[in-house]
CSV table of C-alpha atoms in Angstrom, one decimal:
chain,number,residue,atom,x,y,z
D,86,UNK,CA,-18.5,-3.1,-41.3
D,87,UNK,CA,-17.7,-5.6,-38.9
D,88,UNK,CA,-19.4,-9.2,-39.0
D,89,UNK,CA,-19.2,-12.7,-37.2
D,90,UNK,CA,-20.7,-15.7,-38.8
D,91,UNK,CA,-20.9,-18.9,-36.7
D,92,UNK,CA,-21.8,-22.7,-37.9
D,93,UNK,CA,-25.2,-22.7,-37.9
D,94,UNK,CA,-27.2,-25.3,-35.8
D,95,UNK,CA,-28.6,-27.1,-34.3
D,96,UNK,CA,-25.6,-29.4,-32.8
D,97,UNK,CA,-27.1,-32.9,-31.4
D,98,UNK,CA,-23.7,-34.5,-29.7
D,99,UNK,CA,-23.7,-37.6,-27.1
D,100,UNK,CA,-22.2,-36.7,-23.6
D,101,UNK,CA,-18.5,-37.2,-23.4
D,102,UNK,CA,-17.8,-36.1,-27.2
D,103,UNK,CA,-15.6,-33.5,-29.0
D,104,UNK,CA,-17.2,-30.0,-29.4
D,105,UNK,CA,-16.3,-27.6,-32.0
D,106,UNK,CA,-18.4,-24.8,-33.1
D,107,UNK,CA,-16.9,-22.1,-36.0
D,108,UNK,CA,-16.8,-18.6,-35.9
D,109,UNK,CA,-14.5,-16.3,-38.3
D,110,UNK,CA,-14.6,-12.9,-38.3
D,111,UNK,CA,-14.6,-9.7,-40.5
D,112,UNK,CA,-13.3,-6.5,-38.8
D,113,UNK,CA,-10.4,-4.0,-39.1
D,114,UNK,CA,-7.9,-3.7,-37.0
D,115,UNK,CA,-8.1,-5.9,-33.8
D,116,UNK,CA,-10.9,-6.5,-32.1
D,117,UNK,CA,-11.6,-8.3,-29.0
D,118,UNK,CA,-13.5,-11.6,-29.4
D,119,UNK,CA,-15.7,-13.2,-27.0
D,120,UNK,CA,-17.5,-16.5,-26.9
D,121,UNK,CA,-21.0,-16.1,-24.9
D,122,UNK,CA,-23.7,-18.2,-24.0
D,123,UNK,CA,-27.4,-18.3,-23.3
D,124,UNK,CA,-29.1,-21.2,-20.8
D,125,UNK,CA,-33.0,-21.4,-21.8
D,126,UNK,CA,-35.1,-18.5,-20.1
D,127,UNK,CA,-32.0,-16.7,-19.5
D,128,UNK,CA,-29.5,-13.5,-20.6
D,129,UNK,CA,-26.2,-14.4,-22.2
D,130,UNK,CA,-23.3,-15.0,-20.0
D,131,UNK,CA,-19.6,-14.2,-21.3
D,132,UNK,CA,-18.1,-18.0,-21.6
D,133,UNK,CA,-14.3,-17.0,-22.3
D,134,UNK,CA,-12.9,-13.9,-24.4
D,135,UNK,CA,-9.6,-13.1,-26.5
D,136,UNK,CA,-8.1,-9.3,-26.9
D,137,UNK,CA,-5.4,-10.1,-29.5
D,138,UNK,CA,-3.6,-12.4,-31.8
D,139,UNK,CA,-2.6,-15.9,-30.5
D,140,UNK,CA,-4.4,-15.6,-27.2
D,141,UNK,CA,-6.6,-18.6,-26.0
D,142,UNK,CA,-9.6,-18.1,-23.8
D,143,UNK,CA,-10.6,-20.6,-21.4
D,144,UNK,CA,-13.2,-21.4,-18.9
D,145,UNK,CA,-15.5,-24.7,-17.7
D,146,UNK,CA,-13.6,-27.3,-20.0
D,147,UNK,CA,-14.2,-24.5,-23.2
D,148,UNK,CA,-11.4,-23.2,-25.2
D,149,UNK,CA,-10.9,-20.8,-28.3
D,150,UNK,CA,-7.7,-19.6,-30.1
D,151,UNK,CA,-7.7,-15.9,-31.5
D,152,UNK,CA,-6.1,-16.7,-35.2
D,153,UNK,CA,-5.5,-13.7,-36.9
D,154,UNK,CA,-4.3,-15.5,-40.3
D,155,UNK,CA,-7.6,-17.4,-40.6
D,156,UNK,CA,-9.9,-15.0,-39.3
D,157,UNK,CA,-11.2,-17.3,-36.4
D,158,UNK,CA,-12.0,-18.3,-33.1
D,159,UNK,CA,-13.6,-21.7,-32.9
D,160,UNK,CA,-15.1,-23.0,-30.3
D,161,UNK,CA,-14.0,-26.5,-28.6
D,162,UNK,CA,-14.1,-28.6,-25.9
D,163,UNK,CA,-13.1,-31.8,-25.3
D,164,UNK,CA,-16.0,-34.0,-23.7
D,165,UNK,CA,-19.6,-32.5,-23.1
D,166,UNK,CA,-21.9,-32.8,-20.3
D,167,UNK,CA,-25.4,-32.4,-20.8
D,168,UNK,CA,-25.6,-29.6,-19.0
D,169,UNK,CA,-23.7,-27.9,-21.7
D,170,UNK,CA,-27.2,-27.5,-23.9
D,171,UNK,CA,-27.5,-24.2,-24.9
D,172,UNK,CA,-27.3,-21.6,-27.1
D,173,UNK,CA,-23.5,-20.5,-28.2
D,174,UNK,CA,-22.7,-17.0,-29.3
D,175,UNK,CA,-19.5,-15.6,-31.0
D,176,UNK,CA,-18.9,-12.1,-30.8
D,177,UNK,CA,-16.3,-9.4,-31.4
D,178,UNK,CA,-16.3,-5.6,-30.4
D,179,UNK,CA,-14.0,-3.5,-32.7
D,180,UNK,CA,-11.1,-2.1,-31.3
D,181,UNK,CA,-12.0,1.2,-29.2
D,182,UNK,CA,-15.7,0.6,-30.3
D,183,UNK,CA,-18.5,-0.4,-27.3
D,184,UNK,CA,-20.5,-2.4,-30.4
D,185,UNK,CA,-20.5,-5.9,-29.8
D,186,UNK,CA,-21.4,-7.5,-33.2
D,187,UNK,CA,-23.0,-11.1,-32.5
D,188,UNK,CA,-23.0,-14.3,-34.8
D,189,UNK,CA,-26.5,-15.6,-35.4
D,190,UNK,CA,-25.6,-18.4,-32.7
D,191,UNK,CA,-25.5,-22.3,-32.6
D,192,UNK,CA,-27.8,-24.4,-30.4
D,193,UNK,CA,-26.2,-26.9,-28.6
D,194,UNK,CA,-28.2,-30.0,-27.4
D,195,UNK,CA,-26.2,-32.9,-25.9
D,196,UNK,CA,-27.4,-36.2,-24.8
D,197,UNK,CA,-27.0,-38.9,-22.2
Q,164,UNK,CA,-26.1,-10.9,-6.2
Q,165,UNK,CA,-28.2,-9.0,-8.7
Q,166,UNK,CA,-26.2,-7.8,-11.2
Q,167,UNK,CA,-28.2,-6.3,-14.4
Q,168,UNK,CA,-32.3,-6.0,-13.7
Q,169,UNK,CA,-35.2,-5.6,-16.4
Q,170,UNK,CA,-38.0,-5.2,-15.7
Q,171,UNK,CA,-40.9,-6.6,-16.7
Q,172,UNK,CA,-40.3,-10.3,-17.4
Q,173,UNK,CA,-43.2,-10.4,-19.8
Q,174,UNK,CA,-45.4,-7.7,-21.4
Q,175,UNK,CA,-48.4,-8.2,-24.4
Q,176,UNK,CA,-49.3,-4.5,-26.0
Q,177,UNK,CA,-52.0,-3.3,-29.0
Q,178,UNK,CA,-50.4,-1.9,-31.7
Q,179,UNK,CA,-49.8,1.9,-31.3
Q,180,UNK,CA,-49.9,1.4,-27.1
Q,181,UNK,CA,-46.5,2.8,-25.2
Q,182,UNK,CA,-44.4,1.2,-22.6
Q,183,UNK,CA,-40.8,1.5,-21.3
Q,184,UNK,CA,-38.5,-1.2,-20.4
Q,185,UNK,CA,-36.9,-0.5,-17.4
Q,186,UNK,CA,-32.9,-1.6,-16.7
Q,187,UNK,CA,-30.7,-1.6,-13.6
Q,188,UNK,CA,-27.6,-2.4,-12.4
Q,189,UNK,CA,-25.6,-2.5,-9.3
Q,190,UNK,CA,-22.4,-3.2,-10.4
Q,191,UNK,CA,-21.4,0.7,-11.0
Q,192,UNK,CA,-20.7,0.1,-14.7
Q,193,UNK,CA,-19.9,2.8,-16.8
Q,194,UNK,CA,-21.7,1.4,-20.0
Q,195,UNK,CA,-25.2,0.6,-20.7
Q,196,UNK,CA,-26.6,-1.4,-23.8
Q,197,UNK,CA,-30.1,-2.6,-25.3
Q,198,UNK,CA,-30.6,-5.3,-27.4
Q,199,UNK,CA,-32.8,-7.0,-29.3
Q,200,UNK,CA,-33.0,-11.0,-29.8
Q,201,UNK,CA,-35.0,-12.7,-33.1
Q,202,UNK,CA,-35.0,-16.1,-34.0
Q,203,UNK,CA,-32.1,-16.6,-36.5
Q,204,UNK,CA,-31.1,-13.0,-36.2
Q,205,UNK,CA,-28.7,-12.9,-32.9
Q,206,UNK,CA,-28.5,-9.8,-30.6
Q,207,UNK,CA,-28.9,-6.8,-32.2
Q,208,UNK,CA,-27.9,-3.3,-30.6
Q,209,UNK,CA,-30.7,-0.8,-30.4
Q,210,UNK,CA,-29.2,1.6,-28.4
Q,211,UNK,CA,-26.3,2.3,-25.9
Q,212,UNK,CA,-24.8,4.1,-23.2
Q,213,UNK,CA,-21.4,4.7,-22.8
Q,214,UNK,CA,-21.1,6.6,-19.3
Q,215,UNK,CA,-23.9,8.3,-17.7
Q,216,UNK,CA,-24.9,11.3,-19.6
Q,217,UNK,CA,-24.9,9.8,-22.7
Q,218,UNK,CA,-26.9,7.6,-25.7
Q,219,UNK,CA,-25.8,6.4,-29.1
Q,220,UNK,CA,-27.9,4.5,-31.5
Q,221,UNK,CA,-27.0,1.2,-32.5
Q,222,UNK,CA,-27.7,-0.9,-35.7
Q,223,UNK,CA,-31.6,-1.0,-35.2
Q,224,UNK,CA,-32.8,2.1,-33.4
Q,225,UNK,CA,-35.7,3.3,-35.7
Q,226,UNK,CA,-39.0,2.8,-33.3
Q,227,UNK,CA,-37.4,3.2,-29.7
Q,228,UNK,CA,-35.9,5.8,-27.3
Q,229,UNK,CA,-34.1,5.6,-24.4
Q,230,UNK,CA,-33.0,7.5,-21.1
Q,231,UNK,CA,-29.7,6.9,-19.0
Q,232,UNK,CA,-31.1,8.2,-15.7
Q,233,UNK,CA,-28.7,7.9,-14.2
Q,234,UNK,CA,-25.0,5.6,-13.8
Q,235,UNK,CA,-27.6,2.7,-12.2
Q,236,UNK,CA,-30.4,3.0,-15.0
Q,237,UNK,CA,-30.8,2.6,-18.3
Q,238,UNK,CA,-34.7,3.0,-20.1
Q,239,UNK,CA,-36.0,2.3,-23.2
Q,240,UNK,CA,-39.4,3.2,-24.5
Q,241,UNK,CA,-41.3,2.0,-27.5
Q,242,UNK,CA,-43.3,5.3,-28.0
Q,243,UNK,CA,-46.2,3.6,-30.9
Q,244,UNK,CA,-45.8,-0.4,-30.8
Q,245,UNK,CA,-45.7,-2.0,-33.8
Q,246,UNK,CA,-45.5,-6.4,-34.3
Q,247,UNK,CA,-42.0,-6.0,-35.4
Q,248,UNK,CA,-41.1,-5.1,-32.1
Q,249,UNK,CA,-42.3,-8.5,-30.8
Q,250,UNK,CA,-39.1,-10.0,-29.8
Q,251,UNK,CA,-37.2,-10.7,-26.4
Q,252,UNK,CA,-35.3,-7.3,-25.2
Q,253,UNK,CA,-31.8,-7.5,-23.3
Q,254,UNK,CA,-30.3,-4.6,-21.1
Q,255,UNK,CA,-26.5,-5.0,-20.7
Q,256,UNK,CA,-23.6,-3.1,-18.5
Q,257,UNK,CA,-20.2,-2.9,-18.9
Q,258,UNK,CA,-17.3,-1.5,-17.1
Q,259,UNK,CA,-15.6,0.0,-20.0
Q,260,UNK,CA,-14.8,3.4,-20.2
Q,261,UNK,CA,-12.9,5.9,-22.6
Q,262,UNK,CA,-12.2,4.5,-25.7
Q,263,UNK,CA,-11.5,0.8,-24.4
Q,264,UNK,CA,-15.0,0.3,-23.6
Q,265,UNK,CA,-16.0,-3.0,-26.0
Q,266,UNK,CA,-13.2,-5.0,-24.7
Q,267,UNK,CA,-15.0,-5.1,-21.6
Q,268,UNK,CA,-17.5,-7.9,-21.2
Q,269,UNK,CA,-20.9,-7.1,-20.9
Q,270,UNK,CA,-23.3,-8.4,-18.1
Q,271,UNK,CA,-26.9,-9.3,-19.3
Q,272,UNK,CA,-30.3,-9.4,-17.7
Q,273,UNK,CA,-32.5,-12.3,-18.2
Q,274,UNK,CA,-34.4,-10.4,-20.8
Q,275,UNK,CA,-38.3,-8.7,-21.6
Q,276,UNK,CA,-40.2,-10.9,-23.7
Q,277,UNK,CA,-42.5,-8.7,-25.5
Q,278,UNK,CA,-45.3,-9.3,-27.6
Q,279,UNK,CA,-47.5,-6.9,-29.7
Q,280,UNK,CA,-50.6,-7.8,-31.1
């Protein structure tokens, strides 16, 4: 079946210093993966997704790289605020399949 | 902007009591999802919806039920409680449809937090 497994936390970074969170992936065929996350006291909110091979998400300063060959899609961006503390999810849905399979996710404190 | 809806917020049940989670959504999604969230474990998915008319279990559906009432709402019921339900409960929507559904990102609520004692 499919699986995600993500770096596990928790993540203590100073503001204004390189994130990078792991995820690789075990599915057939070629799923769609997503990168999600959760504020405190609230649902998970999509963060950036990639449908196939080669494609980079992006969104608020976050990036991720669909690598087929490596099985990954890491998580990075370049200087964090604190208001980037959360919890970070990877996720991929099989192709055709409405299952999203979730990683076990990474907390994400930063610090002034 | 409302976007997915759970209701309650909070709820604390005996072992054995009843209750049903109650989901909505106003952004005429096709597919409806429930999950569960445990310390350590991720989300897992109990049960799901893909267009009105229709349920599919998940990876943990042993202990629940649910009811697509319609294309807005999506309920799940916990017919006997038992402590290893104690966890925080997410309703999700989609837009997917046909066989392209997971591609689709999902739109979560901000969760049931339910505790049984």
């Amino acid at each position: 079946g499919n699986s995600v497994t993500q770096m596990e936390g928790p993540v203590t970074l100073s503001e204004e210093a390189f994130l990078t969170i792991n995820c690789t992936y075990t599915a057939t065929g070629y799923p769609s993966l997503f990168w999600y996350v959760q504020y405190p006291g609230e649902g998970l909110q999509l963060l950036l997704k990639a449908t196939k091979a080669d494609d980079k998400g992006s969104n608020k300063g976050f990036e991720a790289t669909y690598r087929k060959e490596t099985t990954s899609f890491h998580l990075e961006k370049g200087s964090v605020q604190v208001s980037d503390s959360a919890v970070y999810f990877c996720a991929l849905a099989g192709a055709g399949s409405y299952q999203l399979t979730f990683g076990k996710g990474t907390k994400l404190s930063v610090i002034p | 902007n409302a976007g997915v809806t759970q209701t309650p917020k909070f709820q604390v049940l005996k072992t054995g009591q009843s209750m049903t989670l109650q989901c909505a959504q106003d952004m005429n999604h096709n597919s409806m999802y429930w999950y569960r969230q445990d310390p350590g474990m991720g989300l897992r998915l109990i049960y799901y919806s893909a267009s009105e008319g229709t349920t599919d279990k998940g990876e943990v559906p042993n202990g629940y039920n649910v009811s697509r009432l319609n294309k807005r709402e999506f309920s799940l019921r916990l017919e006997s409680a038992a402590p290893s339900q104690t966890s925080v409960y997410f309703c999700a929507s989609s837009s997917g449809t046909g066989g392209g559904g997971g591609n689709q990102p999902q739109h979560f609520g901000d969760g049931t937090r339910l505790s049984i004692l």
